[in-house]
Short mmCIF file of C-alpha atoms in Angstrom, two decimals:
data_model
loop_
_atom_site.label_atom_id
_atom_site.label_comp_id
_atom_site.label_asym_id
_atom_site.label_seq_id
_atom_site.Cartn_x
_atom_site.Cartn_y
_atom_site.Cartn_z
CA MET A 362 185.29 117.61 167.60
CA LEU A 363 186.58 120.48 165.44
CA LYS A 364 183.36 122.45 165.56
CA ASP A 365 183.67 122.58 169.35
CA LEU A 366 187.18 124.12 169.16
CA ASP A 367 187.80 127.87 168.80
CA ILE A 368 190.86 127.18 166.62
CA ALA A 369 192.28 124.10 165.05
CA PRO A 370 194.97 122.55 167.29
CA GLU A 371 198.55 122.68 166.06
CA ASP A 372 200.14 120.38 168.64
CA PRO A 373 200.66 116.86 167.16
CA ALA A 374 199.36 115.16 170.31
CA GLU A 375 196.19 117.22 170.24
CA LEU A 376 195.78 116.50 166.53
CA ARG A 377 196.04 112.78 167.18
CA ALA A 378 193.45 113.06 169.96
CA VAL A 379 191.08 114.95 167.68
CA ASN A 380 191.67 112.35 164.96
CA ARG A 381 190.71 109.59 167.35
CA LEU A 382 187.55 111.46 168.34
CA LEU A 383 186.61 111.94 164.71
CA ALA A 384 187.29 108.28 163.90
CA ASP A 385 185.10 107.16 166.83
CA GLU A 386 182.33 109.50 165.72
CA VAL A 387 182.49 108.26 162.12
CA LYS A 388 182.37 104.66 163.35
CA ALA A 389 179.37 105.40 165.58
CA LEU A 390 177.55 107.25 162.82
CA THR A 391 178.29 104.46 160.33
CA LEU A 392 176.90 101.87 162.74
CA LYS A 393 173.82 104.02 163.31
CA VAL A 394 173.26 104.35 159.56
CA GLU A 395 173.54 100.57 159.16
CA GLN A 396 171.03 99.97 161.93
CA LEU A 397 168.58 102.50 160.49
CA GLN A 398 168.97 101.05 156.99
CA HIS A 399 168.31 97.60 158.39
CA GLN A 400 165.19 98.75 160.21
CA LEU A 401 163.93 100.69 157.19
CA ALA A 402 164.37 97.69 154.90
CA GLY A 403 162.41 95.52 157.33
CA HIS A 404 159.57 98.02 157.60
CA SER A 405 159.43 98.42 153.85
CA ARG A 406 158.62 94.74 153.48
CA HIS A 407 155.40 95.20 155.37
CA ARG A 408 152.62 96.59 153.24
CA PHE A 409 151.42 99.85 154.69
CA GLY A 410 152.11 98.74 158.28
CA SER A 411 149.35 97.68 160.65
CA LYS A 412 145.74 98.50 159.91
CA SER A 413 142.94 99.27 162.34
CA GLU A 414 139.40 98.08 161.85
CA GLY A 415 136.19 99.79 162.80
CA LEU A 416 134.27 98.52 165.80
CA ASP A 417 131.43 97.27 163.61
CA GLN A 418 133.84 94.98 161.75
CA LEU A 419 135.32 93.76 165.03
CA ASN A 420 131.90 92.95 166.43
CA LEU A 421 131.01 90.85 163.37
CA THR A 422 133.81 88.36 163.95
CA PHE A 423 133.51 88.57 167.73
CA GLN A 424 129.82 87.63 167.64
CA GLU A 425 130.51 84.76 165.24
CA ASP A 426 133.16 83.21 167.47
CA GLU A 427 131.07 83.68 170.61
CA GLN A 428 128.18 81.86 168.95
CA ILE A 429 130.52 79.14 167.67
CA ALA A 430 131.86 78.61 171.20
CA GLU A 431 128.35 78.42 172.69
CA ALA A 432 127.27 75.90 170.06
CA ALA A 433 130.34 73.76 170.66
CA LYS A 434 129.53 73.61 174.39
CA ALA A 435 125.93 72.69 173.64
CA GLN A 436 127.01 69.91 171.25
CA SER A 437 129.32 68.44 173.91
CA LYS A 438 126.60 68.20 176.57
CA PRO A 439 124.67 64.97 177.19
CA ALA A 440 121.31 64.70 175.42
CA THR A 441 119.29 65.35 178.60
CA GLU A 442 121.18 68.56 179.32
CA ALA A 443 120.85 69.62 175.70
CA GLU A 444 117.07 69.21 175.94
CA GLU A 445 116.96 71.42 179.03
CA ASP A 446 119.00 74.10 177.26
CA LYS A 447 117.00 73.90 174.04
CA PRO A 448 115.11 77.23 174.55
CA ALA A 449 118.45 79.05 174.72
CA ARG A 450 118.99 78.58 170.97
CA ARG A 451 118.15 82.02 169.62
CA HIS A 452 118.13 81.54 165.85
CA SER A 453 114.76 80.99 164.17
CA ARG A 454 114.00 78.25 161.67
CA LYS A 455 112.63 79.52 158.38
CA PRO A 456 110.99 77.42 155.64
CA LEU A 457 113.37 76.12 153.03
CA PRO A 458 112.93 77.94 149.69
CA ASP A 459 110.44 76.34 147.29
CA HIS A 460 112.69 76.90 144.26
CA LEU A 461 115.32 74.41 145.45
CA GLU A 462 115.47 70.97 143.91
CA ARG A 463 114.02 68.24 146.13
CA HIS A 464 115.39 64.70 146.49
CA ASP A 465 113.04 62.26 148.23
CA GLU A 466 114.27 59.33 150.31
CA ILE A 467 111.45 57.05 151.53
CA LEU A 468 112.10 55.05 154.69
CA SER A 469 109.34 52.45 154.82
CA PRO A 470 108.89 50.03 157.74
CA GLY A 471 107.90 47.32 155.22
CA GLU A 472 104.66 45.66 154.11
CA GLU A 473 104.06 43.31 157.03
CA CYS A 474 103.66 43.91 160.76
CA ARG A 475 106.64 42.59 162.69
CA ARG A 476 104.42 41.76 165.65
CA CYS A 477 101.75 39.61 164.03
CA GLY A 478 102.60 39.43 160.34
CA GLY A 479 99.49 41.32 159.22
CA ALA A 480 99.44 43.70 156.26
CA LEU A 481 100.30 47.35 156.92
CA LYS A 482 98.25 50.26 155.63
CA THR A 483 99.38 53.87 155.41
CA LEU A 484 97.97 56.37 157.92
CA GLY A 485 100.10 59.33 156.92
CA GLU A 486 103.72 60.32 156.77
CA ASP A 487 106.33 62.53 158.40
CA VAL A 488 108.59 64.53 156.11
CA THR A 489 111.93 65.89 157.34
CA GLU A 490 113.62 68.39 155.04
CA GLU A 491 117.40 68.66 155.12
CA LEU A 492 119.20 71.50 153.36
CA GLU A 493 122.18 70.03 151.55
CA TYR A 494 124.94 71.50 149.42
CA VAL A 495 126.51 69.69 146.50
CA PRO A 496 129.36 71.47 144.70
CA GLY A 497 127.80 74.39 142.88
CA ARG A 498 124.22 74.32 144.13
CA PHE A 499 121.79 73.76 147.00
CA VAL A 500 119.31 70.89 147.08
CA VAL A 501 116.75 69.74 149.64
CA ASN A 502 116.79 66.10 150.73
CA ARG A 503 113.29 65.03 151.81
CA ILE A 504 113.33 62.09 154.21
CA VAL A 505 109.83 60.62 153.96
CA ARG A 506 108.77 58.18 156.71
CA PRO A 507 105.30 56.72 156.22
CA ARG A 508 103.33 55.90 159.38
CA MET A 509 101.85 52.46 158.88
CA ALA A 510 99.12 50.65 160.81
CA CYS A 511 98.66 46.88 161.01
CA SER A 512 95.30 45.68 159.68
CA CYS A 513 95.27 42.84 162.25
CA CYS A 514 96.67 44.14 165.56
CA GLU A 515 96.36 47.87 164.77
CA ALA A 516 99.96 48.47 165.82
CA ILE A 517 101.45 51.67 164.35
CA VAL A 518 104.98 51.45 163.03
CA GLN A 519 107.38 53.93 161.44
CA SER A 520 111.06 53.79 160.43
CA PRO A 521 113.33 55.80 162.75
CA LEU A 522 114.96 58.97 161.49
CA PRO A 523 118.61 58.21 160.61
CA SER A 524 121.39 59.81 162.64
CA ARG A 525 122.43 63.23 161.42
CA PRO A 526 125.41 65.46 162.26
CA ILE A 527 123.27 67.94 164.23
CA ASP A 528 120.27 66.67 166.19
CA ARG A 529 117.08 68.58 165.35
CA GLY A 530 119.12 70.56 162.82
CA ARG A 531 118.45 70.78 159.12
CA PRO A 532 121.91 71.01 157.51
CA GLY A 533 123.20 68.02 155.60
CA PRO A 534 126.83 66.90 155.94
CA GLY A 535 127.75 68.45 152.59
CA LEU A 536 126.46 71.87 153.65
CA LEU A 537 128.28 71.69 156.99
CA ALA A 538 131.51 70.74 155.20
CA HIS A 539 131.03 73.59 152.73
CA VAL A 540 130.61 76.15 155.53
CA LEU A 541 133.68 74.84 157.41
CA VAL A 542 135.91 74.79 154.33
CA SER A 543 134.69 78.21 153.21
CA LYS A 544 135.47 79.73 156.60
CA TYR A 545 138.76 78.01 157.45
CA SER A 546 140.24 77.16 154.05
CA ASP A 547 138.81 79.88 151.80
CA HIS A 548 138.83 82.34 154.74
CA LEU A 549 135.27 83.65 154.25
CA PRO A 550 133.78 84.93 157.53
CA LEU A 551 130.28 83.67 158.21
CA TYR A 552 128.58 87.01 157.57
CA ARG A 553 130.05 86.99 154.06
CA GLN A 554 128.86 83.43 153.50
CA SER A 555 125.39 84.48 154.65
CA GLN A 556 125.40 87.24 152.05
CA ILE A 557 126.55 84.82 149.32
CA PHE A 558 123.81 82.33 150.21
CA ALA A 559 121.20 85.12 150.15
CA ARG A 560 122.14 85.88 146.53
CA GLU A 561 121.24 82.24 145.75
CA GLY A 562 117.83 82.63 147.38
CA VAL A 563 118.75 80.77 150.57
CA ASP A 564 118.25 82.75 153.79
CA LEU A 565 120.76 81.50 156.37
CA ASP A 566 121.43 83.88 159.23
CA ARG A 567 124.96 84.31 160.48
CA SER A 568 123.95 83.06 163.93
CA THR A 569 122.63 79.87 162.35
CA LEU A 570 125.91 79.30 160.52
CA ALA A 571 127.85 79.98 163.73
CA ASP A 572 125.74 77.39 165.54
CA TRP A 573 126.51 74.85 162.81
CA VAL A 574 130.25 75.55 162.93
CA GLY A 575 130.38 75.21 166.71
CA ARG A 576 128.43 71.95 166.76
CA SER A 577 130.35 70.52 163.80
CA THR A 578 133.78 71.22 165.27
CA ALA A 579 132.68 69.80 168.64
CA LEU A 580 131.52 66.66 166.84
CA LEU A 581 134.82 66.45 164.93
CA GLU A 582 137.05 67.18 167.95
CA PRO A 583 137.80 63.49 168.70
CA LEU A 584 139.08 63.09 165.14
CA ALA A 585 141.34 66.14 165.53
CA ASP A 586 142.61 64.75 168.84
CA ALA A 587 143.41 61.45 167.12
CA ILE A 588 145.47 63.33 164.53
CA GLY A 589 147.29 65.06 167.39
CA ARG A 590 148.18 61.68 168.90
CA MET A 591 149.53 60.53 165.55
CA VAL A 592 151.73 63.62 165.30
CA ARG A 593 153.22 62.95 168.74
CA GLN A 594 154.03 59.33 167.84
CA GLY A 595 156.51 60.40 165.18
CA GLU A 596 160.28 60.08 165.46
CA ALA A 597 160.59 63.78 164.64
CA LEU A 598 158.15 66.66 164.36
CA PHE A 599 158.14 70.34 163.43
CA ALA A 600 156.86 73.02 165.83
CA ASP A 601 156.04 76.69 165.39
CA ASP A 602 153.62 79.36 166.56
CA THR A 603 152.13 82.55 165.18
CA PRO A 604 150.22 85.47 166.76
CA VAL A 605 146.48 85.94 166.32
CA LYS A 606 144.53 88.86 167.73
CA MET A 607 141.73 87.96 170.13
CA LEU A 608 138.96 90.32 171.16
CA ALA A 609 137.72 90.14 174.74
CA PRO A 610 133.98 90.60 175.45
CA GLY A 611 133.03 94.21 176.15
CA GLN A 612 136.40 95.58 175.05
CA LYS A 613 137.38 97.57 171.99
CA LYS A 614 141.00 96.47 172.12
CA THR A 615 142.49 93.11 171.21
CA LYS A 616 145.10 90.99 172.95
CA THR A 617 147.62 88.72 171.27
CA ALA A 618 146.76 85.03 171.38
CA ARG A 619 148.73 82.24 169.69
CA VAL A 620 148.13 79.42 167.27
CA TRP A 621 150.61 76.55 167.66
CA THR A 622 151.27 73.94 164.99
CA TYR A 623 152.96 70.55 165.21
CA VAL A 624 153.69 68.69 161.97
CA ARG A 625 154.68 65.10 161.30
CA ASP A 626 155.89 64.66 157.74
CA GLU A 627 158.04 61.65 156.89
CA ARG A 628 157.81 61.98 153.12
CA PRO A 629 161.32 63.48 152.73
CA TRP A 630 162.86 60.26 154.08
CA SER A 631 160.30 57.80 152.65
CA GLY A 632 158.62 57.13 156.00
CA GLN A 633 155.47 55.01 156.10
CA SER A 634 153.24 57.31 158.15
CA PRO A 635 150.91 59.70 156.28
CA PRO A 636 151.67 63.39 156.88
CA CYS A 637 149.50 65.15 159.46
CA VAL A 638 149.38 68.50 161.24
CA TRP A 639 147.90 69.38 164.62
CA TYR A 640 146.91 72.92 165.67
CA GLN A 641 146.31 74.29 169.15
CA PHE A 642 145.01 77.70 170.29
CA THR A 643 146.07 79.52 173.46
CA VAL A 644 145.32 82.98 174.81
CA ASP A 645 149.03 83.80 175.35
CA ARG A 646 152.55 82.63 174.42
CA LYS A 647 153.70 81.11 177.69
CA GLY A 648 156.22 78.29 177.37
CA ALA A 649 153.94 76.07 179.46
CA HIS A 650 151.70 75.59 176.42
CA PRO A 651 154.11 73.70 174.12
CA VAL A 652 155.33 71.74 177.16
CA SER A 653 151.72 70.70 177.81
CA HIS A 654 150.99 69.97 174.15
CA LEU A 655 154.04 67.69 173.81
CA SER A 656 154.00 66.23 177.30
CA GLY A 657 155.84 62.89 177.31
CA TYR A 658 157.25 63.30 173.81
CA LYS A 659 160.87 62.11 173.54
CA GLY A 660 161.62 62.41 169.84
CA TRP A 661 163.23 65.26 167.89
CA VAL A 662 161.60 68.68 167.64
CA HIS A 663 162.50 71.11 164.86
CA ALA A 664 162.03 74.60 166.31
CA ASP A 665 163.21 78.17 166.07
CA GLY A 666 165.08 79.86 168.89
CA TYR A 667 162.02 80.84 170.94
CA SER A 668 162.85 80.27 174.59
CA GLY A 669 159.33 79.00 175.30
CA PHE A 670 160.28 75.73 173.61
CA ASN A 671 163.20 75.19 175.97
CA GLY A 672 161.02 73.37 178.48
CA LEU A 673 160.60 70.58 175.93
CA PHE A 674 164.27 69.67 175.92
CA GLY A 675 166.53 67.93 178.43
CA ASP A 676 167.27 64.55 179.96
CA GLY A 677 164.32 62.23 179.51
CA LYS A 678 162.61 64.76 177.25
CA ALA A 679 162.65 65.68 173.57
CA SER A 680 165.80 66.65 171.65
CA GLU A 681 166.12 69.93 169.78
CA THR A 682 167.20 70.50 166.20
CA ALA A 683 167.52 74.07 164.95
CA CYS A 684 166.37 75.67 161.70
CA MET A 685 168.93 76.86 159.14
CA ALA A 686 166.22 78.76 157.27
CA HIS A 687 166.03 81.14 160.24
CA VAL A 688 169.83 81.51 160.12
CA ARG A 689 169.71 82.26 156.40
CA ARG A 690 166.89 84.78 156.87
CA LYS A 691 169.05 86.93 159.15
CA PHE A 692 171.70 87.25 156.46
CA VAL A 693 169.09 87.91 153.76
CA ASP A 694 167.78 90.85 155.82
CA VAL A 695 171.29 92.29 156.19
CA PHE A 696 172.08 91.84 152.50
CA ALA A 697 168.76 93.43 151.46
CA SER A 698 169.38 96.50 153.62
CA GLN A 699 173.14 96.97 153.22
CA GLY A 700 174.36 94.83 150.32
CA SER A 701 177.00 93.29 152.60
CA ALA A 702 179.49 91.02 150.81
CA ILE A 703 179.90 88.91 153.96
CA ALA A 704 176.13 88.39 154.20
CA GLU A 705 176.01 87.45 150.52
CA GLU A 706 178.80 84.91 151.01
CA ALA A 707 176.96 83.37 153.97
CA ILE A 708 173.81 83.05 151.86
CA CYS A 709 175.73 81.30 149.08
CA ARG A 710 177.33 78.85 151.50
CA ILE A 711 173.95 77.98 153.02
CA ALA A 712 172.60 77.50 149.49
CA ASP A 713 175.24 74.80 149.01
CA LEU A 714 173.76 72.95 152.00
CA TYR A 715 170.31 73.12 150.43
CA ALA A 716 171.69 71.77 147.16
CA VAL A 717 172.73 68.62 149.03
CA GLU A 718 169.27 68.41 150.64
CA LYS A 719 167.65 68.54 147.22
CA GLU A 720 169.67 65.51 146.26
CA ALA A 721 168.82 63.71 149.52
CA ARG A 722 165.06 64.30 149.38
CA GLY A 723 163.04 61.10 149.12
CA LYS A 724 165.94 58.78 149.95
CA PRO A 725 165.79 56.42 152.95
CA PRO A 726 167.46 57.61 156.19
CA ASP A 727 170.72 55.65 155.86
CA GLU A 728 171.34 56.97 152.35
CA ARG A 729 170.58 60.51 153.47
CA VAL A 730 173.14 60.23 156.28
CA THR A 731 175.81 58.89 153.91
CA LEU A 732 175.18 61.71 151.45
CA ARG A 733 175.20 64.39 154.14
CA GLN A 734 178.40 63.10 155.71
CA SER A 735 180.25 63.11 152.40
CA LYS A 736 178.89 66.37 150.94
CA ALA A 737 177.09 68.50 153.52
CA LYS A 738 179.34 68.07 156.57
CA PRO A 739 182.42 69.72 154.96
CA ILE A 740 180.26 72.67 153.86
CA PHE A 741 178.68 72.96 157.31
CA ASP A 742 182.08 72.83 159.09
CA ASP A 743 183.63 75.39 156.72
CA LEU A 744 180.66 77.74 157.17
CA GLU A 745 180.90 77.59 160.95
CA GLY A 746 184.66 78.22 160.92
CA TRP A 747 184.34 81.02 158.37
CA LEU A 748 181.68 82.80 160.46
CA HIS A 749 183.96 82.63 163.51
CA SER A 750 186.74 84.28 161.48
CA GLN A 751 184.49 87.07 160.19
CA LEU A 752 183.12 88.18 163.54
CA PRO A 753 186.28 90.01 164.81
CA ARG A 754 186.52 91.97 161.56
CA ILE A 755 183.24 93.87 161.93
CA SER A 756 181.57 96.08 164.49
CA GLY A 757 180.12 93.99 167.31
CA LYS A 758 176.95 96.08 167.38
CA SER A 759 176.14 95.90 163.68
CA PRO A 760 173.17 93.92 162.31
CA LEU A 761 175.67 91.69 160.46
CA ALA A 762 177.42 90.83 163.73
CA GLN A 763 174.06 90.03 165.30
CA ALA A 764 173.27 87.71 162.38
CA ILE A 765 176.61 85.94 162.73
CA ARG A 766 176.21 85.49 166.48
CA TYR A 767 172.71 84.12 165.96
CA ALA A 768 174.05 81.66 163.37
CA LEU A 769 176.91 80.51 165.62
CA GLY A 770 174.44 80.01 168.47
CA ARG A 771 172.03 77.91 166.40
CA MET A 772 174.40 75.84 164.23
CA PRO A 773 175.47 73.43 166.99
CA LYS A 774 171.78 72.60 167.46
CA ALA A 775 171.30 72.19 163.71
CA ARG A 776 174.28 69.81 163.40
CA PRO A 777 172.34 66.64 164.46
CA TYR A 778 170.68 66.52 161.03
CA LEU A 779 174.02 65.41 159.58
CA ASP A 780 173.85 62.15 161.56
CA ASN A 781 170.10 61.46 161.47
CA GLY A 782 168.30 60.81 158.21
CA ALA A 783 164.90 61.47 159.80
CA LEU A 784 165.79 65.12 160.47
CA GLU A 785 165.59 68.12 158.16
CA LEU A 786 167.83 71.14 157.63
CA ASP A 787 165.04 73.55 158.50
CA ASN A 788 161.63 73.96 160.10
CA ASN A 789 159.87 74.90 156.88
CA SER A 790 157.23 72.16 157.26
CA ALA A 791 155.84 73.98 160.31
CA GLU A 792 156.16 77.38 158.66
CA ARG A 793 154.19 76.16 155.63
CA ALA A 794 151.50 74.90 158.01
CA MET A 795 151.23 78.43 159.41
CA LYS A 796 150.44 80.03 156.03
CA PRO A 797 146.68 79.32 156.21
CA VAL A 798 146.54 81.07 159.59
CA ALA A 799 148.47 84.06 158.22
CA ILE A 800 146.19 84.30 155.18
CA GLY A 801 143.08 83.81 157.28
CA ARG A 802 143.82 86.55 159.80
CA LYS A 803 143.99 89.06 156.94
CA ASN A 804 140.32 88.25 156.32
CA TRP A 805 138.79 87.51 159.71
CA MET A 806 141.35 89.69 161.54
CA PHE A 807 141.21 87.91 164.89
CA ALA A 808 139.57 85.24 167.01
CA GLY A 809 136.50 86.58 168.76
CA SER A 810 136.93 84.36 171.82
CA GLU A 811 138.91 81.46 173.24
CA GLY A 812 136.12 79.06 172.28
CA GLY A 813 136.15 80.36 168.73
CA GLY A 814 139.92 79.92 168.63
CA LYS A 815 139.58 76.30 169.74
CA ALA A 816 137.04 75.63 166.99
CA MET A 817 139.43 77.23 164.51
CA ALA A 818 142.28 74.93 165.64
CA ILE A 819 140.08 71.83 165.19
CA ALA A 820 139.02 72.91 161.70
CA PHE A 821 142.59 73.75 160.66
CA THR A 822 143.80 70.36 161.92
CA LEU A 823 141.30 68.49 159.77
CA ILE A 824 141.44 70.64 156.65
CA GLU A 825 145.22 71.02 156.47
CA THR A 826 145.83 67.32 157.21
CA ALA A 827 143.54 66.47 154.30
CA LYS A 828 145.48 68.85 152.04
CA LEU A 829 148.82 67.31 153.07
CA ASN A 830 147.45 63.97 151.86
CA ASP A 831 146.15 65.41 148.56
CA VAL A 832 142.55 64.83 149.66
CA ASP A 833 139.76 67.30 148.89
CA PRO A 834 138.84 68.56 152.39
CA GLN A 835 135.23 69.34 151.48
CA ALA A 836 134.58 65.90 149.99
CA TRP A 837 136.28 64.18 152.93
CA LEU A 838 134.47 66.22 155.60
CA THR A 839 131.16 65.55 153.85
CA TRP A 840 131.93 61.83 154.06
CA VAL A 841 133.05 62.07 157.71
CA LEU A 842 130.12 64.19 158.91
CA GLY A 843 127.71 61.70 157.36
CA ARG A 844 129.19 58.88 159.46
CA ILE A 845 130.83 60.20 162.61
CA ALA A 846 127.66 60.47 164.74
CA ASP A 847 127.28 56.65 164.70
CA HIS A 848 130.97 55.78 164.45
CA LYS A 849 132.74 54.01 167.30
CA ILE A 850 135.27 56.17 169.10
CA ASN A 851 137.91 53.41 169.05
CA ARG A 852 137.79 53.14 165.25
CA LEU A 853 138.54 56.74 164.30
CA ASP A 854 141.41 55.58 162.10
CA GLU A 855 138.75 54.44 159.61
CA LEU A 856 137.67 58.07 159.15
CA MET A 857 141.12 59.53 158.41
CA PRO A 858 141.76 61.24 155.05
CA TRP A 859 143.99 58.42 153.82
CA SER A 860 141.26 55.87 154.65
CA TYR A 861 138.78 57.94 152.66
CA ALA A 862 141.21 58.19 149.73
CA ALA A 863 141.71 54.41 149.76
CA GLN A 864 137.95 53.80 149.63
CA ALA A 865 137.37 56.44 146.95
CA ALA A 866 140.11 55.05 144.70
#
């Protein structure tokens, strides 16, 4: 470089050599500027970067999830084991506030003795109070069961207490549904809910709420598993994952766990199955997890380029279809940081593909294929050829070149959508299913334990499936929790959101 020379060279050969050095340096500096601009633009899209939380805040969520996990284990144990473990329940039971409205339900054994037919007379009564929540207010349901004695044979009879979601517990199904939806749909941690309830004159400790959540999700787990089986019966599904911080007991630091989502949504091609979404929680991102989740599945899987999904695909396994939204996003990042004309052109060409998809939405599969072959295939082929022609014209190390290489690597795996009307151009169905997790982790920050993460996945499965079917999740869960304890395990389809909607109509 000239600054390293004592005098400027006069020999033409030396001048040409210096010119080449300068040109190489300018090229290197230009590439470096592009890379830094690209990185800066990406960082600018994140608001204030990562945030740290105080240990007190971490412990709040950690304790909640630990208690939820313990309660879920207790709910899953046989009744005899649960009785033995009963003293381990640490939360105390306080009287229900006197100011709450009371609704009495009298369960009478009748007027005549079933043994001898004699008249029954009242000896006393047992009253069980159940704290219930109806939208906007608390009420207390009083289940009154008179103890009756026969005037002839002196037999004492009493109606049995009806099944309830939590044995020996006092929450009604509406209150349990309200707590679940508030935590996993409205993203209110349990300690905040406890504070809200206290302002209404109802003292519910956070540990009590955690016990309810754990037992409720354990009770609802078979229903979530049934939704998972429905997802895996589809011709095509959408798969994605997102990170969630998990705090280990006794540690101040968090590790990165994962929430996986699998979506079956046949509405774009007028399929008959109702849409449903299944969530799973794991403590890491190993590829063995999606392979286990989708074991035996042989349909189509929409996925991004994460190598952990590769174990799903191959002979006798599922088939992969790529996501053009991920391809587009690479070019959007380059255009936002550099204003590249090539990136802008790529975005416009991909937009033409989406214009065809807008026209195809809602049509049956054969019509979608015909439309895509006539309109989308020429655009797709031209885009692929045009990207190949642009690559030699730019620096191979630039962000734009990386975006083009990514696109050329994924487009062959996206091409099957042109010939299959049950496939989509992107994986946006799974990405939309991840939004509640992304919003939630801004509030509860992390999962406190693996058990808490599992409860979260069950709740998300139920709540988000209800939303996909335009069903109010709180009303549906109230209905389910009032029935599931006595419901036969082989008739879970009767408890699905679409079954509830059909009965409510």
